[in-house]
Amino acid sequence: MDPSRFAAAGPWAEEFADAAVSPYQIGMLADGVITADERADARARTKVCMREHGYRYEEHRDGAADIDPLHGQREGIEQVMSYLRGCSRRFDHDISRLFDAIRRNPEHRDEAALQVACLRRAGVVGRDYTEQRWRTEREDDDYSFVEWSPEATQCRLDPLGLLQEG
């Protein structure tokens, strides 16, 4: 879809255009904002859609999910994932991911710059650690620092400190 249709989303217009793959999503994203209620509705509709296919679908805060058959069916994982992709495509396709991404980086600043600045502030890396090095390490999935340390995890989840509860 044309990103200009989602100009109200500002720096996120391109991502809104990519996420708008069904009439439901187009309507939700048209105003350039994803509210918490809209995100909850998209998730709820995905859950109902999966129930219509015979599966209990429960998504957790961290993005992981449980999928369990409601009637003892034994369809293969490929079929179950096909149901989930179809339901997601109609309702939550990227809505939850975008909601979180916008909350943690509203101006859609460069991720490498955000991460390096945060890692430096947290004392995880030194001043000589560069954005290019971060990009390379991310691509290789081989970091020169302890990527799961509390400080590095905090930077990954909330590099600007916008989500901290006060």
PDB file of C-alpha atoms in Angstrom, residues 5-148:
ATOM      1  CA  ARG A   5      -1.996   7.095   2.595  1.00  0.00           C
ATOM      2  CA  PHE A   6      -0.629   6.872   6.150  1.00  0.00           C
ATOM      3  CA  ALA A   7       1.067  10.276   6.317  1.00  0.00           C
ATOM      4  CA  ALA A   8      -0.527  10.862   9.738  1.00  0.00           C
ATOM      5  CA  ALA A   9       1.841   8.168  11.077  1.00  0.00           C
ATOM      6  CA  GLY A  10       4.776  10.498  10.407  1.00  0.00           C
ATOM      7  CA  PRO A  11       8.108   8.659  10.418  1.00  0.00           C
ATOM      8  CA  TRP A  12       6.261   5.335  10.697  1.00  0.00           C
ATOM      9  CA  ALA A  13       4.147   5.793   7.519  1.00  0.00           C
ATOM     10  CA  GLU A  14       6.046   3.163   5.530  1.00  0.00           C
ATOM     11  CA  GLU A  15       5.641   0.557   8.269  1.00  0.00           C
ATOM     12  CA  PHE A  16       1.933   1.395   8.583  1.00  0.00           C
ATOM     13  CA  ALA A  17       1.559   0.855   4.833  1.00  0.00           C
ATOM     14  CA  ASP A  18       3.314  -2.514   5.094  1.00  0.00           C
ATOM     15  CA  ALA A  19       1.103  -3.559   8.034  1.00  0.00           C
ATOM     16  CA  ALA A  20      -2.167  -2.621   6.325  1.00  0.00           C
ATOM     17  CA  VAL A  21      -2.931  -5.899   4.596  1.00  0.00           C
ATOM     18  CA  SER A  22      -6.639  -6.306   5.395  1.00  0.00           C
ATOM     19  CA  PRO A  23      -9.643  -3.972   5.508  1.00  0.00           C
ATOM     20  CA  TYR A  24      -9.629  -4.230   9.322  1.00  0.00           C
ATOM     21  CA  GLN A  25      -6.010  -3.076   9.527  1.00  0.00           C
ATOM     22  CA  ILE A  26      -6.425  -0.350   6.918  1.00  0.00           C
ATOM     23  CA  GLY A  27      -9.272   1.101   8.976  1.00  0.00           C
ATOM     24  CA  MET A  28      -7.319   0.846  12.211  1.00  0.00           C
ATOM     25  CA  LEU A  29      -4.153   2.435  10.845  1.00  0.00           C
ATOM     26  CA  ALA A  30      -5.760   5.190   8.754  1.00  0.00           C
ATOM     27  CA  ASP A  31      -5.482   7.805  11.522  1.00  0.00           C
ATOM     28  CA  GLY A  32      -1.738   7.186  11.975  1.00  0.00           C
ATOM     29  CA  VAL A  33      -2.078   5.938  15.560  1.00  0.00           C
ATOM     30  CA  ILE A  34      -2.324   2.520  17.195  1.00  0.00           C
ATOM     31  CA  THR A  35      -3.960   2.794  20.590  1.00  0.00           C
ATOM     32  CA  ALA A  36      -3.682   0.226  23.368  1.00  0.00           C
ATOM     33  CA  ASP A  37      -7.376  -0.565  22.842  1.00  0.00           C
ATOM     34  CA  GLU A  38      -6.825  -1.142  19.122  1.00  0.00           C
ATOM     35  CA  ARG A  39      -3.898  -3.434  19.823  1.00  0.00           C
ATOM     36  CA  ALA A  40      -5.988  -5.381  22.350  1.00  0.00           C
ATOM     37  CA  ASP A  41      -8.836  -5.650  19.831  1.00  0.00           C
ATOM     38  CA  ALA A  42      -6.505  -6.971  17.109  1.00  0.00           C
ATOM     39  CA  ARG A  43      -5.148  -9.591  19.507  1.00  0.00           C
ATOM     40  CA  ALA A  44      -8.653 -10.536  20.666  1.00  0.00           C
ATOM     41  CA  ARG A  45      -9.827 -10.976  17.081  1.00  0.00           C
ATOM     42  CA  THR A  46      -6.817 -13.186  16.332  1.00  0.00           C
ATOM     43  CA  LYS A  47      -7.696 -15.272  19.394  1.00  0.00           C
ATOM     44  CA  VAL A  48     -11.327 -15.645  18.256  1.00  0.00           C
ATOM     45  CA  CYS A  49     -10.203 -16.545  14.734  1.00  0.00           C
ATOM     46  CA  MET A  50      -7.972 -19.307  16.101  1.00  0.00           C
ATOM     47  CA  ARG A  51     -10.848 -20.574  18.275  1.00  0.00           C
ATOM     48  CA  GLU A  52     -12.957 -20.795  15.102  1.00  0.00           C
ATOM     49  CA  HIS A  53     -10.259 -23.126  13.725  1.00  0.00           C
ATOM     50  CA  GLY A  54     -10.482 -25.209  16.919  1.00  0.00           C
ATOM     51  CA  TYR A  55      -7.485 -23.877  18.841  1.00  0.00           C
ATOM     52  CA  ARG A  56      -7.008 -21.956  22.047  1.00  0.00           C
ATOM     53  CA  TYR A  57      -4.542 -19.184  21.321  1.00  0.00           C
ATOM     54  CA  GLU A  58      -3.020 -17.234  24.185  1.00  0.00           C
ATOM     55  CA  GLU A  59      -0.378 -14.618  23.481  1.00  0.00           C
ATOM     56  CA  HIS A  60       1.915 -13.528  26.289  1.00  0.00           C
ATOM     57  CA  ARG A  61       3.345 -10.055  26.958  1.00  0.00           C
ATOM     58  CA  ASP A  62       6.751 -11.113  25.607  1.00  0.00           C
ATOM     59  CA  GLY A  63       5.285 -12.135  22.243  1.00  0.00           C
ATOM     60  CA  ALA A  64       5.414 -15.880  22.875  1.00  0.00           C
ATOM     61  CA  ALA A  65       2.135 -17.754  22.575  1.00  0.00           C
ATOM     62  CA  ASP A  66       0.459 -21.017  23.528  1.00  0.00           C
ATOM     63  CA  ILE A  67      -1.667 -22.851  20.978  1.00  0.00           C
ATOM     64  CA  ASP A  68      -3.692 -25.836  22.157  1.00  0.00           C
ATOM     65  CA  PRO A  69      -6.345 -27.915  20.383  1.00  0.00           C
ATOM     66  CA  LEU A  70      -9.840 -27.477  21.818  1.00  0.00           C
ATOM     67  CA  HIS A  71     -11.312 -30.719  20.509  1.00  0.00           C
ATOM     68  CA  GLY A  72      -8.432 -33.187  20.529  1.00  0.00           C
ATOM     69  CA  GLN A  73      -7.601 -32.656  16.858  1.00  0.00           C
ATOM     70  CA  ARG A  74      -4.128 -33.725  15.791  1.00  0.00           C
ATOM     71  CA  GLU A  75      -3.318 -31.512  12.853  1.00  0.00           C
ATOM     72  CA  GLY A  76       0.332 -31.012  12.071  1.00  0.00           C
ATOM     73  CA  ILE A  77       2.206 -27.902  13.130  1.00  0.00           C
ATOM     74  CA  GLU A  78       2.282 -26.697   9.520  1.00  0.00           C
ATOM     75  CA  GLN A  79      -1.527 -26.633   9.391  1.00  0.00           C
ATOM     76  CA  VAL A  80      -1.832 -24.921  12.782  1.00  0.00           C
ATOM     77  CA  MET A  81       0.723 -22.292  11.771  1.00  0.00           C
ATOM     78  CA  SER A  82      -1.186 -21.789   8.526  1.00  0.00           C
ATOM     79  CA  TYR A  83      -4.295 -20.996  10.589  1.00  0.00           C
ATOM     80  CA  LEU A  84      -2.296 -18.573  12.726  1.00  0.00           C
ATOM     81  CA  ARG A  85      -0.783 -16.826   9.699  1.00  0.00           C
ATOM     82  CA  GLY A  86      -4.249 -16.448   8.188  1.00  0.00           C
ATOM     83  CA  CYS A  87      -5.764 -15.058  11.386  1.00  0.00           C
ATOM     84  CA  SER A  88      -2.819 -12.750  11.939  1.00  0.00           C
ATOM     85  CA  ARG A  89      -2.958 -11.514   8.362  1.00  0.00           C
ATOM     86  CA  ARG A  90      -6.606 -10.512   8.867  1.00  0.00           C
ATOM     87  CA  PHE A  91      -6.188  -8.875  12.264  1.00  0.00           C
ATOM     88  CA  ASP A  92      -2.911  -8.456  14.164  1.00  0.00           C
ATOM     89  CA  HIS A  93      -0.441  -8.578  11.263  1.00  0.00           C
ATOM     90  CA  ASP A  94       2.355  -6.397  12.636  1.00  0.00           C
ATOM     91  CA  ILE A  95      -0.049  -4.281  14.741  1.00  0.00           C
ATOM     92  CA  SER A  96       1.396  -5.436  18.084  1.00  0.00           C
ATOM     93  CA  ARG A  97       4.973  -5.205  16.831  1.00  0.00           C
ATOM     94  CA  LEU A  98       4.385  -1.687  15.517  1.00  0.00           C
ATOM     95  CA  PHE A  99       2.630  -0.610  18.713  1.00  0.00           C
ATOM     96  CA  ASP A 100       5.675  -1.651  20.746  1.00  0.00           C
ATOM     97  CA  ALA A 101       8.186  -0.224  18.258  1.00  0.00           C
ATOM     98  CA  ILE A 102       6.498   3.183  18.227  1.00  0.00           C
ATOM     99  CA  ARG A 103       6.305   3.331  22.023  1.00  0.00           C
ATOM    100  CA  ARG A 104      10.030   2.607  22.386  1.00  0.00           C
ATOM    101  CA  ASN A 105      11.174   4.822  19.474  1.00  0.00           C
ATOM    102  CA  PRO A 106       8.433   7.343  18.572  1.00  0.00           C
ATOM    103  CA  GLU A 107      10.618   9.372  16.212  1.00  0.00           C
ATOM    104  CA  HIS A 108      11.771   6.218  14.394  1.00  0.00           C
ATOM    105  CA  ARG A 109      15.413   7.065  15.015  1.00  0.00           C
ATOM    106  CA  ASP A 110      18.174   4.824  13.684  1.00  0.00           C
ATOM    107  CA  GLU A 111      18.281   1.646  15.782  1.00  0.00           C
ATOM    108  CA  ALA A 112      22.070   1.328  15.679  1.00  0.00           C
ATOM    109  CA  ALA A 113      22.491   4.879  16.984  1.00  0.00           C
ATOM    110  CA  LEU A 114      19.972   4.253  19.763  1.00  0.00           C
ATOM    111  CA  GLN A 115      21.535   0.956  20.783  1.00  0.00           C
ATOM    112  CA  VAL A 116      25.137   2.175  20.809  1.00  0.00           C
ATOM    113  CA  ALA A 117      24.259   5.306  22.788  1.00  0.00           C
ATOM    114  CA  CYS A 118      22.306   3.245  25.327  1.00  0.00           C
ATOM    115  CA  LEU A 119      24.999   0.569  25.629  1.00  0.00           C
ATOM    116  CA  ARG A 120      27.601   3.270  26.204  1.00  0.00           C
ATOM    117  CA  ARG A 121      25.448   5.016  28.858  1.00  0.00           C
ATOM    118  CA  ALA A 122      24.925   1.676  30.592  1.00  0.00           C
ATOM    119  CA  GLY A 123      28.655   0.947  30.593  1.00  0.00           C
ATOM    120  CA  VAL A 124      28.247  -2.185  28.483  1.00  0.00           C
ATOM    121  CA  VAL A 125      30.581  -0.941  25.720  1.00  0.00           C
ATOM    122  CA  GLY A 126      33.262   1.717  25.513  1.00  0.00           C
ATOM    123  CA  ARG A 127      33.438   4.916  23.492  1.00  0.00           C
ATOM    124  CA  ASP A 128      35.251   3.059  20.703  1.00  0.00           C
ATOM    125  CA  TYR A 129      32.234   0.806  20.037  1.00  0.00           C
ATOM    126  CA  THR A 130      30.633   2.017  16.783  1.00  0.00           C
ATOM    127  CA  GLU A 131      27.249   1.810  15.136  1.00  0.00           C
ATOM    128  CA  GLN A 132      28.791  -0.146  12.245  1.00  0.00           C
ATOM    129  CA  ARG A 133      30.230  -2.659  14.689  1.00  0.00           C
ATOM    130  CA  TRP A 134      26.789  -3.045  16.315  1.00  0.00           C
ATOM    131  CA  ARG A 135      25.187  -3.621  12.903  1.00  0.00           C
ATOM    132  CA  THR A 136      27.785  -6.249  11.999  1.00  0.00           C
ATOM    133  CA  GLU A 137      27.466  -8.024  15.341  1.00  0.00           C
ATOM    134  CA  ARG A 138      23.679  -7.953  15.082  1.00  0.00           C
ATOM    135  CA  GLU A 139      23.787  -9.390  11.568  1.00  0.00           C
ATOM    136  CA  ASP A 140      26.186 -12.125  12.716  1.00  0.00           C
ATOM    137  CA  ASP A 141      24.230 -12.613  15.970  1.00  0.00           C
ATOM    138  CA  ASP A 142      27.584 -12.597  17.735  1.00  0.00           C
ATOM    139  CA  TYR A 143      28.057  -9.704  20.113  1.00  0.00           C
ATOM    140  CA  SER A 144      31.314  -8.650  21.748  1.00  0.00           C
ATOM    141  CA  PHE A 145      29.425  -7.934  24.970  1.00  0.00           C
ATOM    142  CA  VAL A 146      27.104 -10.060  27.110  1.00  0.00           C
ATOM    143  CA  GLU A 147      23.934  -9.508  25.112  1.00  0.00           C
ATOM    144  CA  TRP A 148      21.656 -10.951  27.817  1.00  0.00           C
TER     145      TRP A 148
END
